Tab-separated table of C-alpha atoms in Angstrom:
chain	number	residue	atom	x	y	z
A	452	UNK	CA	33.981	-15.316	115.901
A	453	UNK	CA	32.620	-18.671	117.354
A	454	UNK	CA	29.666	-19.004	119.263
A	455	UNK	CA	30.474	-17.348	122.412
A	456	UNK	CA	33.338	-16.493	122.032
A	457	UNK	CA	34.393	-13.088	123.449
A	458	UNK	CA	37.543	-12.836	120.990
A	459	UNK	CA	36.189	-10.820	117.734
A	460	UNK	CA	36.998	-10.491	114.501
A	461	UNK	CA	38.320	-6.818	115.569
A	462	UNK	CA	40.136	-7.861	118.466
A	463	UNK	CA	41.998	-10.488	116.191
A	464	UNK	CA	43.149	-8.330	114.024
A	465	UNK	CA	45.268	-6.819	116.342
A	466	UNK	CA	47.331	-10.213	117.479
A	467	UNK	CA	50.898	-9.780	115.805
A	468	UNK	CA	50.404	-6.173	114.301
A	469	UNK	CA	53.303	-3.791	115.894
A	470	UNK	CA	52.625	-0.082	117.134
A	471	UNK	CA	53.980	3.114	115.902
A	472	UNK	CA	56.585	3.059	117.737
A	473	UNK	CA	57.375	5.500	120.984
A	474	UNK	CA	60.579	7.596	121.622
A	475	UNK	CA	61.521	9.175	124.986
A	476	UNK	CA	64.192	10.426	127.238
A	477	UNK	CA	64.733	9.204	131.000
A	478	UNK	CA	64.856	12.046	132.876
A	479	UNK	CA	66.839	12.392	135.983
A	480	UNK	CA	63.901	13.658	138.058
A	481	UNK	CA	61.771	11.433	137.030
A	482	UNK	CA	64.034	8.893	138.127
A	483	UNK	CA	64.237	10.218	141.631
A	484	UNK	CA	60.213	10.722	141.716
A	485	UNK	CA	59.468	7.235	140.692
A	486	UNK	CA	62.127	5.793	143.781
A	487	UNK	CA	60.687	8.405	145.936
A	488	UNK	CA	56.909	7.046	145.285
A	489	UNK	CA	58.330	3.911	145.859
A	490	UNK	CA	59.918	4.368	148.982
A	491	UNK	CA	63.268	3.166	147.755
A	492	UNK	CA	66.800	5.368	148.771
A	493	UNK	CA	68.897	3.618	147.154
A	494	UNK	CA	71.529	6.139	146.008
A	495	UNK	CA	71.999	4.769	142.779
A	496	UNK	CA	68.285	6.112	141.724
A	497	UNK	CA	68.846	9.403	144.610
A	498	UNK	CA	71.444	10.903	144.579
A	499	UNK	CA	73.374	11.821	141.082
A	500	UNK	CA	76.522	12.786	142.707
A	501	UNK	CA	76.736	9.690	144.191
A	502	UNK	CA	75.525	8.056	141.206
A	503	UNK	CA	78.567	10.133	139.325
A	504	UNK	CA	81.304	8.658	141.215
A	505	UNK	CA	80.258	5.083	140.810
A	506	UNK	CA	81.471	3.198	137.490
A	507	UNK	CA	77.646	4.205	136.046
A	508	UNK	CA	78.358	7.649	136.415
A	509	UNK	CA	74.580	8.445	135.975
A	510	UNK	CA	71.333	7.875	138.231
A	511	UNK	CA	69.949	4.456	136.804
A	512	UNK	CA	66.313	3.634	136.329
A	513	UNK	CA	64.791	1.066	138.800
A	514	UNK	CA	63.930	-1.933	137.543
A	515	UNK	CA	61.037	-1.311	135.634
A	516	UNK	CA	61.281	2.764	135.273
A	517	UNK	CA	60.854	3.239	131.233
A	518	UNK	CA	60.519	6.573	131.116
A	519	UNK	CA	57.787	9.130	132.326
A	520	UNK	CA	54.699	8.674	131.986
A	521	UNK	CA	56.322	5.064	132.554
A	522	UNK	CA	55.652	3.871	128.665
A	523	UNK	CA	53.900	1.087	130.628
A	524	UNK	CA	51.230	2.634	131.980
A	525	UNK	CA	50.700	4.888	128.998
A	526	UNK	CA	50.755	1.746	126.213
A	527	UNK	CA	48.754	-0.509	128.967
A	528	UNK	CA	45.853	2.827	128.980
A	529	UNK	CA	45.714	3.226	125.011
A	530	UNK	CA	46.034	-0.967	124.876
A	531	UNK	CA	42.942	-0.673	127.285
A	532	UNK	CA	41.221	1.517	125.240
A	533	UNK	CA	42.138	-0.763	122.167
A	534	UNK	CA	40.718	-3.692	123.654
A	535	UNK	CA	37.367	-2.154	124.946
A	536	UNK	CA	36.683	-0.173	121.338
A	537	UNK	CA	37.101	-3.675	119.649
A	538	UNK	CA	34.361	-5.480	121.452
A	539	UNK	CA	36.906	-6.754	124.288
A	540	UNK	CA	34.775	-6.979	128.044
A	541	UNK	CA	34.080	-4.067	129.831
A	542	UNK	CA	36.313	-4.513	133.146
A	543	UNK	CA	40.296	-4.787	132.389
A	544	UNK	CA	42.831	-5.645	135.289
A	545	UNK	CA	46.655	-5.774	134.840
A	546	UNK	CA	47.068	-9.612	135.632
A	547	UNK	CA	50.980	-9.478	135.762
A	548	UNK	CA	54.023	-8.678	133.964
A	549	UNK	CA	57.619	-10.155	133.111
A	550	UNK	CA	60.738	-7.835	132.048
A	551	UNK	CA	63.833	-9.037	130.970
A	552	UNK	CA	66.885	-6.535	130.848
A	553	UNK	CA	69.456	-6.753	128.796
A	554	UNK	CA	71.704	-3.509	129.313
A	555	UNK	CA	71.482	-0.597	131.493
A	556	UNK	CA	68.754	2.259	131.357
A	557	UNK	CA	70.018	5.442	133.080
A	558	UNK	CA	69.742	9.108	133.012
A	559	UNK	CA	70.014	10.505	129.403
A	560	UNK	CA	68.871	7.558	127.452
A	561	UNK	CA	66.072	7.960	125.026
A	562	UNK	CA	64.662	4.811	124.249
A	563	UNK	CA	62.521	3.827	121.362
A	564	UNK	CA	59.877	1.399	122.753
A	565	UNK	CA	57.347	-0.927	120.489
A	566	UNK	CA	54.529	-2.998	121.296
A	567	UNK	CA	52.635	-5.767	119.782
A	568	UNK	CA	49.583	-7.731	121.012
A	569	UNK	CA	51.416	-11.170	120.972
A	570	UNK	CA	48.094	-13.453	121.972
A	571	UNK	CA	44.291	-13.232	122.879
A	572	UNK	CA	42.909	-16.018	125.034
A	573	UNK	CA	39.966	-16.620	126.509
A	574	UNK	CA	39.164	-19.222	129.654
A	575	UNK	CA	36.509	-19.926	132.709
A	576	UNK	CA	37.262	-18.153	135.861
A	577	UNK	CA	36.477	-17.262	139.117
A	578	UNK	CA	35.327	-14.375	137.306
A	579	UNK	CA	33.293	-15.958	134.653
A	580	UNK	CA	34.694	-16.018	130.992
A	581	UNK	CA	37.614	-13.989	130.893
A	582	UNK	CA	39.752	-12.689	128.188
A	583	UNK	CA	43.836	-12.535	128.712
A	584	UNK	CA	45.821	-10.251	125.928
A	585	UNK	CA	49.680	-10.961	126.325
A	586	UNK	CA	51.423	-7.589	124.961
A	587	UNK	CA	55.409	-7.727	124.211
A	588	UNK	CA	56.942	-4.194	124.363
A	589	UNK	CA	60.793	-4.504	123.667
A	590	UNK	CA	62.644	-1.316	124.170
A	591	UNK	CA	66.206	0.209	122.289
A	592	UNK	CA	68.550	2.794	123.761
A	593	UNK	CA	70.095	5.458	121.350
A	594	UNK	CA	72.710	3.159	120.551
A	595	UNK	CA	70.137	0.401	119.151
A	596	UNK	CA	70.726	-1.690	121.553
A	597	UNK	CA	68.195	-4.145	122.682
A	598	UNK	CA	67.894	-2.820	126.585
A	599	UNK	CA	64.587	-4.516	127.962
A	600	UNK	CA	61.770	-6.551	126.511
A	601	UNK	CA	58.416	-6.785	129.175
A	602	UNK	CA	55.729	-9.039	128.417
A	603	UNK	CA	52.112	-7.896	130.380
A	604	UNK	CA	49.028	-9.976	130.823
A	605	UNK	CA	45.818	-8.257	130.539
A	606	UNK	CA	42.734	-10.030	132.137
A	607	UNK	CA	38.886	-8.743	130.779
A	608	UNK	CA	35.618	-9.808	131.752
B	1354	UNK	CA	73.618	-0.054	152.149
B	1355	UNK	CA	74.244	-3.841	153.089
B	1356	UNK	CA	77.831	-5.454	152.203
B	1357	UNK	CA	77.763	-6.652	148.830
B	1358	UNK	CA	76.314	-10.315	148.457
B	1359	UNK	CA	78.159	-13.022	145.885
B	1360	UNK	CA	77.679	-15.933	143.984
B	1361	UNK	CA	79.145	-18.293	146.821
B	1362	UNK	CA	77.134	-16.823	149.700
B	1363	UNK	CA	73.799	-18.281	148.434
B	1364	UNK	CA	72.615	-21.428	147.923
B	1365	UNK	CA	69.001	-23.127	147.055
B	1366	UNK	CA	66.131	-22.799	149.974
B	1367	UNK	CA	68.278	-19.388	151.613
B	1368	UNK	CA	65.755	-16.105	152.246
B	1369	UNK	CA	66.306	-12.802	150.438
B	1370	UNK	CA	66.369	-10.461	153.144
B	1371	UNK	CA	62.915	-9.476	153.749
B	1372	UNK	CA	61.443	-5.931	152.854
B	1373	UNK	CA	58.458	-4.034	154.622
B	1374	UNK	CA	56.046	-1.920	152.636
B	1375	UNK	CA	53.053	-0.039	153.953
B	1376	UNK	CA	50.486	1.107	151.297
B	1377	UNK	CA	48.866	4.029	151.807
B	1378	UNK	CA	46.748	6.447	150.014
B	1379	UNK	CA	49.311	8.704	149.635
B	1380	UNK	CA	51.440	6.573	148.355
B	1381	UNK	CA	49.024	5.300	145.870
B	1382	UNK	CA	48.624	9.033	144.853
B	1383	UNK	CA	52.522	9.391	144.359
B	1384	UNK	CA	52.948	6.423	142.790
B	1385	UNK	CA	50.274	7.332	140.157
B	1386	UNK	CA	52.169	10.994	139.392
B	1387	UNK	CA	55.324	9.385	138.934
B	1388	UNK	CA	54.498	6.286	136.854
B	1389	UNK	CA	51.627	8.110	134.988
B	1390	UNK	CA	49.149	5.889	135.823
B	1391	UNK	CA	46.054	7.370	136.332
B	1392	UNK	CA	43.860	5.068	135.962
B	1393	UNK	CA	40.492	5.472	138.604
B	1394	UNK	CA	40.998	2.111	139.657
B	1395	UNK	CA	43.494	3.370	142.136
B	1396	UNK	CA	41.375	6.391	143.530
B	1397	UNK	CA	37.941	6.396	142.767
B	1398	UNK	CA	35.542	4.489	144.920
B	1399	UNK	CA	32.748	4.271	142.401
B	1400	UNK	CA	34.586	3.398	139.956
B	1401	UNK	CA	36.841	0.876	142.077
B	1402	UNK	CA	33.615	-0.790	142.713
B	1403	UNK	CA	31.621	-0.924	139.291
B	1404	UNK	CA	34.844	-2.127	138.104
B	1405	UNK	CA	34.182	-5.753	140.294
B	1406	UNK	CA	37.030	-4.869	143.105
B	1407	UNK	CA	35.198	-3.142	145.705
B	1408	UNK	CA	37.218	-0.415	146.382
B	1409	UNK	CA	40.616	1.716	144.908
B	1410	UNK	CA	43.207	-1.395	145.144
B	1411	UNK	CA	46.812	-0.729	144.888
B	1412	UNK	CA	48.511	-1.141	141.452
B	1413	UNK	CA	50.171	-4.234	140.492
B	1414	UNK	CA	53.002	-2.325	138.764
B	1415	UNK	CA	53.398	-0.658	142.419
B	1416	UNK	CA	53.528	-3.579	143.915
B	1417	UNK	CA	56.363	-4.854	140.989
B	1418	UNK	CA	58.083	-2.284	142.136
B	1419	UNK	CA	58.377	-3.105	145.607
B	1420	UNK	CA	59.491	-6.520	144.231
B	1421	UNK	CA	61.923	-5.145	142.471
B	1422	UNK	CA	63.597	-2.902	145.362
B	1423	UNK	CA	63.724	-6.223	146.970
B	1424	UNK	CA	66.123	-7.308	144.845
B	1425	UNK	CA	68.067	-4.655	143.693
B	1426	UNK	CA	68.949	-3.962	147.804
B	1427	UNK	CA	69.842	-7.763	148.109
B	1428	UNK	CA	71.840	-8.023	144.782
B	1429	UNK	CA	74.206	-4.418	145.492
B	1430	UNK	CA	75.455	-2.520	143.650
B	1431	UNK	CA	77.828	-5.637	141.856
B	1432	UNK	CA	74.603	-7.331	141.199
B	1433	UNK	CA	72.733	-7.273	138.080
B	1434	UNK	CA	68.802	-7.884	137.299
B	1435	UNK	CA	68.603	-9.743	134.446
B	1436	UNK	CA	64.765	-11.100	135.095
B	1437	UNK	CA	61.809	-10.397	137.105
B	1438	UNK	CA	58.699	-10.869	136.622
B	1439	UNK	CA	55.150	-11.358	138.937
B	1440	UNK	CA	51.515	-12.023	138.524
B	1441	UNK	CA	48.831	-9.968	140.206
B	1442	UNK	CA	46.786	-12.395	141.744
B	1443	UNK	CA	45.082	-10.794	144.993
B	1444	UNK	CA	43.917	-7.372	145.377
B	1445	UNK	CA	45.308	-5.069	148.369
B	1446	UNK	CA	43.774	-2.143	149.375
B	1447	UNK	CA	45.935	0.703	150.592
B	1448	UNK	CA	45.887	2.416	154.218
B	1449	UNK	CA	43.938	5.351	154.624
B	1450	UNK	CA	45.923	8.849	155.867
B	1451	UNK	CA	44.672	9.920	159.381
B	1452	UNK	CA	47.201	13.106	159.272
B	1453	UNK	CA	49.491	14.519	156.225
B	1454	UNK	CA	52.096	12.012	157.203
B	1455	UNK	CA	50.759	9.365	158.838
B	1456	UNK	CA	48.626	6.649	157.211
B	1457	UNK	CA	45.687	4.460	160.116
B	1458	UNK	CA	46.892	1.069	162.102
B	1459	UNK	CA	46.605	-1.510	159.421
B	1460	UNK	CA	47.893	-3.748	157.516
B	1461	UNK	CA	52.098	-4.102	156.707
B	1462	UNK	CA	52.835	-5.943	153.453
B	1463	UNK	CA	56.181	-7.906	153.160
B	1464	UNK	CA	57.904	-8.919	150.112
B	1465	UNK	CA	60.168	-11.984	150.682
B	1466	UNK	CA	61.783	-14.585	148.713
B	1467	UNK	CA	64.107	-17.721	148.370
B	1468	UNK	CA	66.646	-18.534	146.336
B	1469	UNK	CA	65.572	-21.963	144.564
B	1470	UNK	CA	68.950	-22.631	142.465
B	1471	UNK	CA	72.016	-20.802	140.548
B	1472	UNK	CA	74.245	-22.262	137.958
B	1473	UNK	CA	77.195	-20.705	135.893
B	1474	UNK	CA	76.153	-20.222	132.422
B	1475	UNK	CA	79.285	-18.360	130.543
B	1476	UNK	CA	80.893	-15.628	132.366
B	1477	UNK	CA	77.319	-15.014	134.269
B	1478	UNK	CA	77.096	-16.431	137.908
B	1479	UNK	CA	73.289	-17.110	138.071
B	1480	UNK	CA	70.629	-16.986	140.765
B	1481	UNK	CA	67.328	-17.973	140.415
B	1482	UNK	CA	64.444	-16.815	142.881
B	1483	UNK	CA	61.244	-17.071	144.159
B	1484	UNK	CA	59.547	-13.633	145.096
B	1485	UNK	CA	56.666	-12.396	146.034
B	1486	UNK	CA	54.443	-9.808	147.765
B	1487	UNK	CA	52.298	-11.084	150.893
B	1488	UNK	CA	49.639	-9.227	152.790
B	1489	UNK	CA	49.079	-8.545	156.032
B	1490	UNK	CA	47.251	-12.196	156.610
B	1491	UNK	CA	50.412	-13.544	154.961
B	1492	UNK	CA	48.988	-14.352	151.588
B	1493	UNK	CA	50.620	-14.169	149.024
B	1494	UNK	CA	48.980	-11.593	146.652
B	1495	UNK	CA	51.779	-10.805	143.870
B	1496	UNK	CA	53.643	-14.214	143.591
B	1497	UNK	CA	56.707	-13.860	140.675
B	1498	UNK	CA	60.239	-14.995	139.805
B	1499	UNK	CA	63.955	-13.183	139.186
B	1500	UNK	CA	66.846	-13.903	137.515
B	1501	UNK	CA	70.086	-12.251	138.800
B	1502	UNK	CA	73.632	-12.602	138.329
B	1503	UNK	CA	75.960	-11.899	141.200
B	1504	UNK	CA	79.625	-11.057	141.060
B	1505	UNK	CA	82.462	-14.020	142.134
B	1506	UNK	CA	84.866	-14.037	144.497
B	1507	UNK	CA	86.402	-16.768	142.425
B	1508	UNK	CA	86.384	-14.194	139.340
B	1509	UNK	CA	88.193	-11.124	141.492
């Protein structure tokens, strides 16, 4: 650790190490919670007949949906809790995110989803010196197919 | 739904048809059963405020969310994501609920974009985009970026 620096040793040691990973099932209602929360009625993430007759045959996830409790807020609350326990700053905001999807996530896919801590900065802000953790969470369907990769910013201080 | 949208209709500098959001309380509280993010931040004024941001905000990954209705309604159904991503730069507080359904007079939050270019790359008509999420003063709070590919009308 240098001299003020708020990246410690502990903190370090978590850059590159993978999580046990996570496996889940999207659930149809969950879907249709998540657009209704939202605000969005689009029928493909509505209304499964509808969904049926199109060539998805299945409700599909909005952009973003991984999953109840969305595997995104439930790594981003233990990654929190990571972060504080190894001598990270006290207050933690979200700071922004960036998915990339590669197949389809619908109803009936279980997904196995793994995150890593890819990088731990630390820079002057408007906020005084504040940490930034980049996490990488890339997800598979049951097939083993790559479907999504998201990459979040966490900002402490 | 709106008539399906394709690779020839768009070109650099055109808007993404605009999309009003109103945040409320109660949305915040739905929003936080069905992602499973139950963080205080979003509902607990003491908290809100020892945590440096005054009072409950609205997520970010809500606000993602809105982005991301914005473009799955312009793209249709033929339309595919393949990026999006945005950066939670402002906070916005949510409206509070003066009866069950209906939230005060406040603020109405817009997300809105541009398409800034698109290019062919294989069989994948691309369009990239400017998004983001302004508040009721027009700023823009949650500024990000998509990717989408759009069907042809040269490849029917």
């Amino acid at each position: 650790m240098t001299e003020g620096s708020l990246i410690t040793d502990e903190l370090r040691a978590l850059i590159g190490v993978a999580w046990e990973p996570a496996v889940f099932k999207i659930e149809e209602g969950a879907i249709q919670r998540y657009a209704q929360a939202i605000g969005d009625p689009n029928p493909m993430f509505n209304d499964p007949e509808y969904a049926r007759m199109t060539r998805h045959g299945r409700l599909l996830a909005p952009p973003g949906f991984t999953g109840w409790p969305v595997r995104e807020a439930r790594a981003k609350e233990k990654l929190f809790d990571t972060l504080i326990k190894a001598g990270g700053p006290p207050r933690i905001l979200d700071a922004g995110v960036e998915f990339e999807f590669f197949e389809t996530i619908g109803a009936g896919d279980i997904l196995t989803a793994t995150l890593s801590v890819a990088s731990i900065t630390e820079r002057d802000t408007r906020l005084g010196r504040t940490m930034f953790t980049a996490a990488e969470t890339t997800y598979l369907n049951q097939k083993g197919d790559l479907v999504l990769r998201s990459r979040s910013t966490l900002m402490q201080f | 739904m709106a008539e399906q949208i394709y690779y020839e209709d768009v070109q650099a500098g055109m808007e993404i048809t605009p999309l009003a959001k109103i945040a409320t309380s109660l949305m915040l509280v739905k929003w936080a059963g069905a992602s499973g993010d139950f963080n205080p931040l979003h509902y607990e004024d003491d908290f809100a405020k020892a945590m440096g941001v005054g009072a409950p905000i609205v997520h970010g990954a809500l606000k993602r969310a809105w982005l991301g209705q914005l473009m799955t309604d312009w793209i249709g159904e033929e339309g595919r994501l393949k990026k999006l991503s945005c950066q939670y730069r402002g906070m916005d507080y949510p409206r509070k609920m003066k009866t069950m359904e209906e939230p005060h007079d406040g603020e109405t939050w817009w997300c809105k974009g541009k398409v800034t270019g698109k290019h062919v790359d294989g069989g994948d008509h691309l369009v990239e985009c400017e998004i983001w999420v302004e508040n009721g003063k027009g700023e823009r709070t949650t500024p990000g970026s998509a990717l989408v590919a759009l069907p042809s009308r040269g490849a029917l």
